[in-house]
Coordinates of C-alpha atoms (C1' of nucleotides) in Angstrom, one line a residue:
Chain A
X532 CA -5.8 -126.2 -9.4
X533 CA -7.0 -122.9 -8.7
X534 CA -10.5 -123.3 -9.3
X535 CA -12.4 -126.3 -7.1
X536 CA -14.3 -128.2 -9.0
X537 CA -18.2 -127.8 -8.4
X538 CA -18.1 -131.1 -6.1
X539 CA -20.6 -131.3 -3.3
X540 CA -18.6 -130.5 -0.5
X541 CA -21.1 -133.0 1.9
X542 CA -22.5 -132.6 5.1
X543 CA -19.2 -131.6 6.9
X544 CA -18.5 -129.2 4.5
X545 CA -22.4 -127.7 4.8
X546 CA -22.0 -127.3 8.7
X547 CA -18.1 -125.9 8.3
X548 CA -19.7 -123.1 6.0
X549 CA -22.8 -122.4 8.3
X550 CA -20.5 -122.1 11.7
X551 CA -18.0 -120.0 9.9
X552 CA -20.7 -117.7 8.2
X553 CA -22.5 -117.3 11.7
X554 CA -18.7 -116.9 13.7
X555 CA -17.6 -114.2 10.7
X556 CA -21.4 -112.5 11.6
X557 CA -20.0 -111.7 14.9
X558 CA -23.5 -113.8 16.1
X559 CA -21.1 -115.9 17.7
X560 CA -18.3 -113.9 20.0
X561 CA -14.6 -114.6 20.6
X562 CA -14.6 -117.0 23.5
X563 CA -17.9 -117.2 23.2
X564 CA -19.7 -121.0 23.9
X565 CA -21.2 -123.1 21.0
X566 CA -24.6 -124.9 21.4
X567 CA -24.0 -128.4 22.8
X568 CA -23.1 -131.2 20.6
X569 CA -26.3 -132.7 20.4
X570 CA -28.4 -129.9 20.1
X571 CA -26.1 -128.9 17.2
X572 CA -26.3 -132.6 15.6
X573 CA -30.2 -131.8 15.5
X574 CA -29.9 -128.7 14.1
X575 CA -27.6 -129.6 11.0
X576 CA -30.2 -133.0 11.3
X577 CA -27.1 -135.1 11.9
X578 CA -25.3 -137.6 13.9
X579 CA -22.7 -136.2 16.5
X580 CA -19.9 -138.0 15.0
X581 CA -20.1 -136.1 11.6
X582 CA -20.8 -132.9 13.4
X583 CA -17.7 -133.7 15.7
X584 CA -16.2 -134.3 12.0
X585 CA -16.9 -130.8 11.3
X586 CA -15.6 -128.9 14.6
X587 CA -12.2 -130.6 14.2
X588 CA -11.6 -129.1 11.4
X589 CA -12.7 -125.7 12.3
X590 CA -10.4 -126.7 15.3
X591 CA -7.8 -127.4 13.0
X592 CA -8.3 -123.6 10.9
X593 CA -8.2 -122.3 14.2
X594 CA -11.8 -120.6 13.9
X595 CA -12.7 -122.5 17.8
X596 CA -11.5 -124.3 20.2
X597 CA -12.4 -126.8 22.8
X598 CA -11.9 -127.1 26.3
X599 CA -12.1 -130.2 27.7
X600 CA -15.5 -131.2 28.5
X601 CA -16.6 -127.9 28.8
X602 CA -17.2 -127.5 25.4
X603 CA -16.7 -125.5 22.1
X604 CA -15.3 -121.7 21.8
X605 CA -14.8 -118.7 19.3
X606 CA -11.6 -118.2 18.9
X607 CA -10.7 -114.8 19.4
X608 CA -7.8 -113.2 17.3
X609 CA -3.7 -114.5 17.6
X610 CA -1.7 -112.5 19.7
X611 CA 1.5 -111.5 17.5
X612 CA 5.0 -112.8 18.7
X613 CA 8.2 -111.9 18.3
X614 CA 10.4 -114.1 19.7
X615 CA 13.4 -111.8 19.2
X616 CA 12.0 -109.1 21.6
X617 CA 12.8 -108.3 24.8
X618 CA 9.4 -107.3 25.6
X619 CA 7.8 -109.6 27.7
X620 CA 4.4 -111.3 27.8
X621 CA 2.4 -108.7 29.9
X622 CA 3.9 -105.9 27.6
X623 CA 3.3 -107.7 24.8
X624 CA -0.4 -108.7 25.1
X625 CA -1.3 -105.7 27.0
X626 CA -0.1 -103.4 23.4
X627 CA -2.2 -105.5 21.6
X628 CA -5.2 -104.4 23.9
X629 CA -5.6 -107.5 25.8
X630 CA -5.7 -108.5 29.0
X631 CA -3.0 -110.5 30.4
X632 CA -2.2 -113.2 33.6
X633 CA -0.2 -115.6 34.7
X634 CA -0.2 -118.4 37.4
X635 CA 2.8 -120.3 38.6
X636 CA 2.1 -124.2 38.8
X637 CA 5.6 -124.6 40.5
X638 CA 8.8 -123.0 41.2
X639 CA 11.7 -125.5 42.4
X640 CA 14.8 -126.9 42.1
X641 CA 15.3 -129.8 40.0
X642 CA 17.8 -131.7 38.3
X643 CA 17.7 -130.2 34.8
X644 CA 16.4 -133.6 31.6
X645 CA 19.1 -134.1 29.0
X646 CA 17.5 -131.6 26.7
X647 CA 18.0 -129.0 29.2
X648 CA 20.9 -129.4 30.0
X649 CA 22.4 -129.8 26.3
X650 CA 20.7 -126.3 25.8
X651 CA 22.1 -124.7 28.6
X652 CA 25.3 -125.8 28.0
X653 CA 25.9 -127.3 31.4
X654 CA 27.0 -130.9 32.3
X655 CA 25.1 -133.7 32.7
X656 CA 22.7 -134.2 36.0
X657 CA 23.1 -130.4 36.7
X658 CA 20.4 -128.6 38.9
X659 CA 18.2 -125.7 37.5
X660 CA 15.7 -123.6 38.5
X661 CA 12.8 -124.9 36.8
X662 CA 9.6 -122.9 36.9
X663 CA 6.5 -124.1 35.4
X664 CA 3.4 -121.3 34.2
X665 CA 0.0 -121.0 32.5
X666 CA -0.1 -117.6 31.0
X667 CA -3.4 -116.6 29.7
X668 CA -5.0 -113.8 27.5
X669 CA -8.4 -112.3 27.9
X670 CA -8.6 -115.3 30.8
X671 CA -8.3 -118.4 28.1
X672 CA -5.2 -120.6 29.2
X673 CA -3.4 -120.3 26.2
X674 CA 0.5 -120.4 26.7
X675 CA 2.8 -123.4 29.1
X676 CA 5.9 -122.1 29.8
X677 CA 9.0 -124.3 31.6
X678 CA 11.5 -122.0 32.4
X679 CA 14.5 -123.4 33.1
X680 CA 17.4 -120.8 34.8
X681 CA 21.0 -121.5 35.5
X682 CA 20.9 -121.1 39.3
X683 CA 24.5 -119.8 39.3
X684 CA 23.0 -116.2 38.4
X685 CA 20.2 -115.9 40.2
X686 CA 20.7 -116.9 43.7
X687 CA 17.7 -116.6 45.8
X688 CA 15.4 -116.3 42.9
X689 CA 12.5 -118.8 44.3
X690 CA 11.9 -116.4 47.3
X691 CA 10.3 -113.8 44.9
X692 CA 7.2 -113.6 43.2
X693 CA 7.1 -115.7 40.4
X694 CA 4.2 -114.5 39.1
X695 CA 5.8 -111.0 37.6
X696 CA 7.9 -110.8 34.5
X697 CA 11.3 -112.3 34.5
X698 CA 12.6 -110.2 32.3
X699 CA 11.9 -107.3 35.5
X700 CA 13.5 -109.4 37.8
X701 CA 16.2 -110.4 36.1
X702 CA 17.2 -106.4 35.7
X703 CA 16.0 -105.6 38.7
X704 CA 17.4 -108.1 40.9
X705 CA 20.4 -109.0 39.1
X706 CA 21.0 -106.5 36.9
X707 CA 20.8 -108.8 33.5
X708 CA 19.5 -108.1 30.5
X709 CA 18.6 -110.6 27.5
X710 CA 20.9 -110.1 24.7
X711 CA 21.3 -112.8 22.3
X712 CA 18.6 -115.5 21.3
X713 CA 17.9 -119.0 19.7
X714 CA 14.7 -120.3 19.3
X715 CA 12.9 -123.1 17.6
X716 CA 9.2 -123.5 16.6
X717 CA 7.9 -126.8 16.1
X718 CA 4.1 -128.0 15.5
X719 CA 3.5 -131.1 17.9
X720 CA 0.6 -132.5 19.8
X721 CA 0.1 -131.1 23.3
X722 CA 1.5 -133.9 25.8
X723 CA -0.5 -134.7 29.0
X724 CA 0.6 -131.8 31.5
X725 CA 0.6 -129.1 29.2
X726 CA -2.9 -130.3 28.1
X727 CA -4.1 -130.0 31.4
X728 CA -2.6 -127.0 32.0
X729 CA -4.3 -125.2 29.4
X730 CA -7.6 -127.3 29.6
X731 CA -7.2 -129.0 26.2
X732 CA -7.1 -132.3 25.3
X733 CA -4.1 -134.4 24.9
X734 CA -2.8 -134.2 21.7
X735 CA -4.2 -131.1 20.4
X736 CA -2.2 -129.2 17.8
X737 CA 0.1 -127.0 19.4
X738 CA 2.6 -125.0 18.3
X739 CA 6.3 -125.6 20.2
X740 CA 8.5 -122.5 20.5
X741 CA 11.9 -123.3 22.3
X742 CA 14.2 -120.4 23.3
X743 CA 17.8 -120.3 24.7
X744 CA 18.5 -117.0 26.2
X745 CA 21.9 -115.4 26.4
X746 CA 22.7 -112.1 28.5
X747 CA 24.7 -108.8 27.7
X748 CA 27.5 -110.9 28.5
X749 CA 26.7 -113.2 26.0
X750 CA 26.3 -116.2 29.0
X751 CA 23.3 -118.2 29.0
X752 CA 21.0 -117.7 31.4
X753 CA 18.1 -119.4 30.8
X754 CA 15.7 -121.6 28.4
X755 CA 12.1 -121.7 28.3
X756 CA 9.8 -124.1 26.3
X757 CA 6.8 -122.8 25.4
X758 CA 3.5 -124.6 24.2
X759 CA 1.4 -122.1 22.7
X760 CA -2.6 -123.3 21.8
X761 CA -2.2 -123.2 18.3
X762 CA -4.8 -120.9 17.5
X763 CA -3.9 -118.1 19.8
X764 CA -0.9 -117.0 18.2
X765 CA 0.9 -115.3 14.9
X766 CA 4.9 -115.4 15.3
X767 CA 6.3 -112.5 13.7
X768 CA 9.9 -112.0 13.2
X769 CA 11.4 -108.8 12.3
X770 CA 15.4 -108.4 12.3
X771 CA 15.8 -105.1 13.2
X772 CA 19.5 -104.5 11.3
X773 CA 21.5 -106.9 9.4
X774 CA 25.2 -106.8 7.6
X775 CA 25.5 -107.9 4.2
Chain B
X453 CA 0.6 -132.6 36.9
X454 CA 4.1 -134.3 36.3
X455 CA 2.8 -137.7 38.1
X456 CA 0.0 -139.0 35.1
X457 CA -2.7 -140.6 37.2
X458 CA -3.1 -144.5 36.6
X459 CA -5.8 -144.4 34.2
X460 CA -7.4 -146.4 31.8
X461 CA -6.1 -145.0 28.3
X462 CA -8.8 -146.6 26.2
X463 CA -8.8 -148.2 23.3
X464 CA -7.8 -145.1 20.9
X465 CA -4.5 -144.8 23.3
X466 CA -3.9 -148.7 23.4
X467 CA -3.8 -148.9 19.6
X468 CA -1.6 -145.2 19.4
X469 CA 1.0 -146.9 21.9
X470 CA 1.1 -150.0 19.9
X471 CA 2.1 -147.8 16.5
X472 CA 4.4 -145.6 18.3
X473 CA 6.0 -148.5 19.7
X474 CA 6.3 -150.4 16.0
X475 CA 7.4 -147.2 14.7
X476 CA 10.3 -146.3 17.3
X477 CA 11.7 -149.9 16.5
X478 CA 11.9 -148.9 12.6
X479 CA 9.4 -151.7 12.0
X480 CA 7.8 -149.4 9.4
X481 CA 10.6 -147.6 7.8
X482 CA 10.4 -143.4 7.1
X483 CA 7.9 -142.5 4.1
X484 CA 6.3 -146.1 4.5
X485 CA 2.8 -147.4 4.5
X486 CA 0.8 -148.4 7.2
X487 CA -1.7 -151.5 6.4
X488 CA -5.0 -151.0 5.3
X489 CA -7.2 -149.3 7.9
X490 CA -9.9 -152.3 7.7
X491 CA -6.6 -154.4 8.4
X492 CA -5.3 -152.4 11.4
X493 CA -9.1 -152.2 12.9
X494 CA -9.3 -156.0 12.8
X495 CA -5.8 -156.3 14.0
X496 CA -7.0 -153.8 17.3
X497 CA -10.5 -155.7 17.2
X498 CA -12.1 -152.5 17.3
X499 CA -14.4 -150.3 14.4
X500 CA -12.5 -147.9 11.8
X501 CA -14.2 -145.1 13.6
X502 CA -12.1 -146.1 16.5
X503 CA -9.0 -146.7 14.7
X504 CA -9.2 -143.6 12.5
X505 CA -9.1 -141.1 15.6
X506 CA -6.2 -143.3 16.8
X507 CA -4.2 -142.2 13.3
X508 CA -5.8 -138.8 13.6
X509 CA -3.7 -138.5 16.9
X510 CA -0.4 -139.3 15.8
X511 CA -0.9 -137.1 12.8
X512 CA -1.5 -134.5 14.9
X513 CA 1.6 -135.6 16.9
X514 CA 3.8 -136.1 13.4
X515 CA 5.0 -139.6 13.8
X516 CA 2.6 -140.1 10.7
X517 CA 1.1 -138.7 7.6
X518 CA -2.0 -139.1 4.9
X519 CA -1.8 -138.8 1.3
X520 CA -5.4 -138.3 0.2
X521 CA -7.1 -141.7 -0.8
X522 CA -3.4 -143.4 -0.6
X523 CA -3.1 -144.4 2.9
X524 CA -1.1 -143.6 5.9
X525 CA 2.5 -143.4 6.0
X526 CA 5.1 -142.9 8.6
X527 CA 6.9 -139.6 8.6
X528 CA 10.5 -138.8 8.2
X529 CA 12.5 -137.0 10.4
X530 CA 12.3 -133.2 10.3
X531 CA 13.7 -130.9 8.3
X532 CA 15.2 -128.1 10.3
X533 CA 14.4 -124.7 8.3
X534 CA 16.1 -120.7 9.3
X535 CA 14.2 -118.5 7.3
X536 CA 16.5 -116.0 8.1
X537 CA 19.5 -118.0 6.2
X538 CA 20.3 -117.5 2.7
X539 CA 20.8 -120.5 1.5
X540 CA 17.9 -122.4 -0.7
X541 CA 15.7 -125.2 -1.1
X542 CA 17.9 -127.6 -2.3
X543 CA 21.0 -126.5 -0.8
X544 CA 19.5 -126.6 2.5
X545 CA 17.9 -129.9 2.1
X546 CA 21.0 -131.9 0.9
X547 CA 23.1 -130.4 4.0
X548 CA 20.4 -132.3 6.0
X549 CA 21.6 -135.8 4.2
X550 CA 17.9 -135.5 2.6
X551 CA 17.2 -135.6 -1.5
X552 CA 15.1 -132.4 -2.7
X553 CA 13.2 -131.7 -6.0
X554 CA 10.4 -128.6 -7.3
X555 CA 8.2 -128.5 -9.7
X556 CA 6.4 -125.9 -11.7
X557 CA 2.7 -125.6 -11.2
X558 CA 2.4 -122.3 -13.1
X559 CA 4.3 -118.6 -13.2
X560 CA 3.0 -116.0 -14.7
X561 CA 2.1 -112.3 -14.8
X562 CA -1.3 -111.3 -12.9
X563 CA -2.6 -109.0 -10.5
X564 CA -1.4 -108.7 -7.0
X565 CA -4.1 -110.1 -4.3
X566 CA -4.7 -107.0 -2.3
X567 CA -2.9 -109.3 0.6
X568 CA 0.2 -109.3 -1.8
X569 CA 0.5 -105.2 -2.9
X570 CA 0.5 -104.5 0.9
X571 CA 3.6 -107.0 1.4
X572 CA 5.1 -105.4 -1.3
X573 CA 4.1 -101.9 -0.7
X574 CA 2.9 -101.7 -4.0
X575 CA -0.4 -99.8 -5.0
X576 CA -3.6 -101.7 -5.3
X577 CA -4.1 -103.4 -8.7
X578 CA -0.3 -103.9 -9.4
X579 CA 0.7 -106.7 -11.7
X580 CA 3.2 -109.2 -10.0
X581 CA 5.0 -112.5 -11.2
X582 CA 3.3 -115.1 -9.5
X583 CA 5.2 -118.0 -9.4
X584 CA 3.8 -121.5 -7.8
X585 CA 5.8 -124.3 -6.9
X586 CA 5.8 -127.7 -5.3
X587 CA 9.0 -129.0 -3.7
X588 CA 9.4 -132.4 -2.5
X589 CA 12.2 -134.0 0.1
X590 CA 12.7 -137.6 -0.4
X591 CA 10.1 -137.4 -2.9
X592 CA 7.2 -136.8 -0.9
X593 CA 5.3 -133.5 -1.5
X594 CA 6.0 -131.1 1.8
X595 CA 5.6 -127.8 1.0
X596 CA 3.7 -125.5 -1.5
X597 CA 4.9 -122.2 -2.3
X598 CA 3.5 -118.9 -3.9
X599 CA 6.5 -116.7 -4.8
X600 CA 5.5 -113.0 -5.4
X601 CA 8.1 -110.8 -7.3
X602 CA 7.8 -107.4 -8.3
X603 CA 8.1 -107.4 -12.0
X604 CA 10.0 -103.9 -12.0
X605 CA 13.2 -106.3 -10.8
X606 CA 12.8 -109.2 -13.1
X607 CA 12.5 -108.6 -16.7
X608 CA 12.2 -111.9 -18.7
X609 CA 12.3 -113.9 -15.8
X610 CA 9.1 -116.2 -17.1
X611 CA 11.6 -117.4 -19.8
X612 CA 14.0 -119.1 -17.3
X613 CA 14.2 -122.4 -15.7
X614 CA 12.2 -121.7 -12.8
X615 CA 12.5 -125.3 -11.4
X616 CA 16.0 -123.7 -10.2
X617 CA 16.9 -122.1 -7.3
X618 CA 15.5 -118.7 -7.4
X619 CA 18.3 -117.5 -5.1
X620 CA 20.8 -118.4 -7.8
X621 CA 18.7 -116.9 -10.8
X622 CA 18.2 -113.4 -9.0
X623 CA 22.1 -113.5 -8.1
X624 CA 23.4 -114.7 -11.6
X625 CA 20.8 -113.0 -14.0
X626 CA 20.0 -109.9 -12.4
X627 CA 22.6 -109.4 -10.0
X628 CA 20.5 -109.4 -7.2
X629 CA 21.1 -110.5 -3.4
X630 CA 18.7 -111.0 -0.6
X631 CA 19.2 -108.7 2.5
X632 CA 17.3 -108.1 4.9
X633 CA 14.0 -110.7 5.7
X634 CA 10.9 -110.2 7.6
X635 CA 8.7 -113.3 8.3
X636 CA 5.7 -114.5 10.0
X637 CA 4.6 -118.0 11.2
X638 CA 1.0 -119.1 11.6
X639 CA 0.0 -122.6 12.2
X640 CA -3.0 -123.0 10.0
X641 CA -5.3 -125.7 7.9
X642 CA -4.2 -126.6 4.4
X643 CA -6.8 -124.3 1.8
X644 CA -8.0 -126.7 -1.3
X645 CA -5.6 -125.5 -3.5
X646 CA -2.2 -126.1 -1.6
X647 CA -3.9 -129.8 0.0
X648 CA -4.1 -130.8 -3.6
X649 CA -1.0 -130.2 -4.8
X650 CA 0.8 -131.2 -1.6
X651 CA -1.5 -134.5 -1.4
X652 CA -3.2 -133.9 1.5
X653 CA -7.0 -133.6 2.5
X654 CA -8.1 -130.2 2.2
X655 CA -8.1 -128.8 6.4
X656 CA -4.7 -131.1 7.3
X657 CA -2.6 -129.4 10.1
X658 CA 0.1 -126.8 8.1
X659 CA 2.5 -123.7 9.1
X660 CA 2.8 -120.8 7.0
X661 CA 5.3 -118.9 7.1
X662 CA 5.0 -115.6 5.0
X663 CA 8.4 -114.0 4.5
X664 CA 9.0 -111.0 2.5
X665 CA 12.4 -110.1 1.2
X666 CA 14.8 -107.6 0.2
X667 CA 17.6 -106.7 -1.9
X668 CA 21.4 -105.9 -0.8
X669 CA 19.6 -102.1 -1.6
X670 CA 17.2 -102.8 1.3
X671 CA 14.4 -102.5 -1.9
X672 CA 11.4 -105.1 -1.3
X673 CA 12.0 -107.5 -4.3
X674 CA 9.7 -110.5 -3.7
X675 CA 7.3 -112.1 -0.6
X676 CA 6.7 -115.7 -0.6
X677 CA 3.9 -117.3 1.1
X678 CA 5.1 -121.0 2.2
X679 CA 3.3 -123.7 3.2
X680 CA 4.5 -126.4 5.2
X681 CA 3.4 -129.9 6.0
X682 CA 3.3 -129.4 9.6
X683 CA 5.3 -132.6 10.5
X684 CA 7.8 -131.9 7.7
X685 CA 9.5 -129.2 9.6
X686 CA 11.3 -127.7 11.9
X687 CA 11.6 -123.9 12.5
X688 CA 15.4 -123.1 13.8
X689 CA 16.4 -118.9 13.8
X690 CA 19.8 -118.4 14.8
X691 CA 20.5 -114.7 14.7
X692 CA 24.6 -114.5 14.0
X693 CA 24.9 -110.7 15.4
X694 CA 23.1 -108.6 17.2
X695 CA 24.2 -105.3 19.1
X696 CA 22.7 -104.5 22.3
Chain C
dG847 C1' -28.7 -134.8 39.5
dA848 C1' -29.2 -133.3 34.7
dG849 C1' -26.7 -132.5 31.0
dT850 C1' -22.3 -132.4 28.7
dG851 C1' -18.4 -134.1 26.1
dG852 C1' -15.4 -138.4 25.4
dT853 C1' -15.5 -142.8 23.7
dC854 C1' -17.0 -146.8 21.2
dT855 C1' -19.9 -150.2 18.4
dA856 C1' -21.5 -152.2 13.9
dG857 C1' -22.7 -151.4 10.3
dA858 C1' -23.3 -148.7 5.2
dC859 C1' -22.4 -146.4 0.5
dC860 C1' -19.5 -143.9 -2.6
dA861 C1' -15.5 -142.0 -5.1
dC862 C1' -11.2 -143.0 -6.2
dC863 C1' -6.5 -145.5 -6.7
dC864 C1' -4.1 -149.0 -8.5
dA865 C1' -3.2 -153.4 -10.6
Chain D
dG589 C1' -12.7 -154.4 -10.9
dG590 C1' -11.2 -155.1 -6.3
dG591 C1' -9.8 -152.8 -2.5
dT592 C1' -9.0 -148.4 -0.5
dG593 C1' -10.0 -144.3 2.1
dG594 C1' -13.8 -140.6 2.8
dT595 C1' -18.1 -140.1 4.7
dC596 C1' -22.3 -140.9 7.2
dT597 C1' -26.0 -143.3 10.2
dA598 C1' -28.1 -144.6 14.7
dG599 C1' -27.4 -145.7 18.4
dA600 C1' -24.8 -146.7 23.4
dC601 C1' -22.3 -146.0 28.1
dC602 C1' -19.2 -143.4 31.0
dA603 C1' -16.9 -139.6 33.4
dC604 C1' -17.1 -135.3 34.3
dT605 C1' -19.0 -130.3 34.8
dC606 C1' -22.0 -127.3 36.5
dC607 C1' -26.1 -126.1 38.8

DNA sequence: GAGTGGTCTAGACCACCCA
DNA sequence: GGGTGGTCTAGACCACTCC
C-alpha cells in the first residue's frame, strides 16, 4: 500500500537511515571510504554481522560500494549510457565531466566460445580477436569489457594501441564505421575474472550489457560483453527517428 | 585471470555448487521451493547464517528467488523484454510459451509527482491518471508498474477494464497508437511499496526501466515507471532501421 | 606487523504463514 | 499452533591490505 505501516523498521533499518542521511549530507564524499566495520559495529552499538546486514543493502540501492578487502565507498553518481551511440566511452564520460581510463588486461588471438561465435555469425571453432579491458571513471574500476572482432576486417589490429577508442581505430585504420546495433542488458552476479578485474567480490550485482555491432555495410564486425558495477551506471535509450 | 587459482571455496561456495548443481539437473523444478532453511543448514552441517549468504548468492546470480516469509524458490527462465516493440504484456509473454496475468492495485486521478510533470512536460501540479498494476508470468508476481497518462488524451478511461491491455484500449477507444519511445534502465533496490506488492523484501535486487511514450502525432501521451524482478528478465533492443 | 574485511559458529527471539 | 523466515547477539579465526 502506499502508506508503510508505522512498524519499527529495526536495527538495520536505523543504521540504513543514519548512513544515507550522513552520505545525502555530503559528510561522506563520492568514493569516499567508510569507517571500518568494527568501529562502525560500535558506533550503531552492534554486532558486525547486522551492520554487514545493513551495507548490503545500501550496496544493493547502490548508495556504496565495496571493494574487496579494502573496504566500503560512496558511490558517486551513474554515468548515463546509451548503447545506441556511436560515441565512445572516453567521449561519453568525459561530457558528463568525468574523468576517464582504460587498461588492456589482454589483446590476442583466440578461438572465439560458442556464444561468440553464434553472435558473430561465424562458424563453429572460428578465431577472433578477443581483447579484454577495465575501463574506469574518476579512477574506480567500474566497466569489463571482452571485445571480440572478426579478424577478417581488421588485419594487424593487435600491433596498435589497444588502449585508445576502437571506435577511432576502426575509422581511422580501416575506414569503418558502426552502423547497426543489438544489444542485451541482463542483471547477473559478477563471475570470478570480472570480479577481479573491477576489485569486487564474486557475485556482486552487476548489470550485463551485450552488444553485436554491424558496420555501414551492414557486416558484423564485432561484439563486446560488458559487465558494468551496477551502481555506476543509468542506460538511456533514445531512438533518434522512427517510421510508423 | 582466466586460469581460477586452486582455492578453497569455503563452505558458502560448497553449499552454492551443491544447489546449482541440483538445480541444472531439474531436481527442483522452475517456480519451486527449496526446503526449509533449518533443513538445508543441517543438510550442509553448517549455521543458517552460513547457509543464508549461500541463497543470498544465487539470488544475486538469479538461479533463485524469495517471496517474503514464504521461502526460496527456484527461478524460471527469463523473459526476454524490447521496450522499444509494440506489442504488450500479455502478447509478449504468451509468444515466449509463458502464461501472463495483471491485476489492479488502484487507478485514479491525482497530482503528478514533480518526477512525473517533467516526463510528461507538463507544468508543476498537473493532475495525471495514475494507474498501478501488478502483472504476473506463470503466476508468480514479476513486475510492478505505475502507468502515468495525461488525462487531456483519455477521457473516461477510469471506467474501463483496466486489467486489459492498455495498448489495445488507447488503439480501440481513443484511437491512439504508440510512436516514438524513450527509455531508461537503472538497476536499483525494490522501495516498500513495489516489494510488497511484488512479494519481495523491501531492498531485493530490481531494474527499472522508465519509458515514456508517444502518440502516432509524436504528442507525449503516457510514461510508465516499471519495475522488474531482476532475475525475471531480460532486456533485448533490436532497432529494425536505422539510417546512417 | 597491525588492522582490515571475509568467513563461520552456536545459539536466540519474534512476526508471520499456513494447515 | 507449529513451523517458517527475519533479525540479532557475541564471539572466533584467517587471508589479505597497507603502513
Amino acid at each position: 500500500m502506499s502508506d508503510a505501516p508505522p512498524r519499527s523498521i529495526g536495527a538495520v533499518g536505523t543504521i540504513r537511515q543514519a548512513l544515507v542521511e550522513q552520505i545525502g549530507q555530503g559528510l561522506l564524499p563520492p568514493n569516499g571510504k567508510l569507517p571500518a566495520e568494527r568501529r562502525l559495529s560500535e558506533l550503531f552499538d552492534t554486532t558486525r554481522i547486522t551492520l554487514r546486514e545493513a551495507l548490503s543493502q545500501l550496496e544493493a540501492e547502490g548508495l556504496i560500494y565495496r571493494e574487496e578487502r579494502r573496504g566500503w565507498f560512496v558511490s558517486p553518481a551513474r554515468v548515463r549510457y546509451n548503447p545506441l551511440a556511436r560515441t565512445h566511452f572516453h567521449a561519453m564520460v568525459e561530457a558528463q565531466g568525468r574523468s576517464p581510463a582504460t587498461e588492456v588486461v589482454h589483446a590476442r588471438l583466440v578461438p572465439a566460445s560458442g556464444e561468440v561465435c553464434a553472435l558473430l555469425a561465424l562458424p563453429a571453432l572460428s578465431k577472433v580477436i578477443q581483447i579484454r579491458r577495465v575501463r574506469r571513471i574518476d579512477g574506480r574500476q567500474v566497466l569489463y569489457v571482452e571485445h571480440n572482432l572478426n579478424p577478417a576486417y581488421f588485419p594487424g589490429l593487435l600491433e596498435l594501441d589497444l588502449t585508445r577508442s576502437l571506435t577511432e581505430l576502426y575509422a581511422g585504420q580501416y575506414g569503418i564505421r558502426y552502423g547497426r546495433v543489438r544489444f542485451e542488458i541482463t542483471p547477473i552476479a559478477l563471475a570470478a575474472d570480472a570480479a577481479l578485474a573491477l576489485r569486487a567480490a564474486a557475485g556482486s550485482p552487476a548489470l550485463q550489457i551485450t552488444r553485436v555491432n554491424r558496420d555501414q555495410f551492414d557486416r558484423i564486425i564485432d561484439c563486446d560483453l560488458e559487465y558494468w558495477r551496477h551502481d555506476a551506471i543509468q542506460v538511456s535509450v533514445e531512438v533518434p527517428e522512427q517510421s510508423e
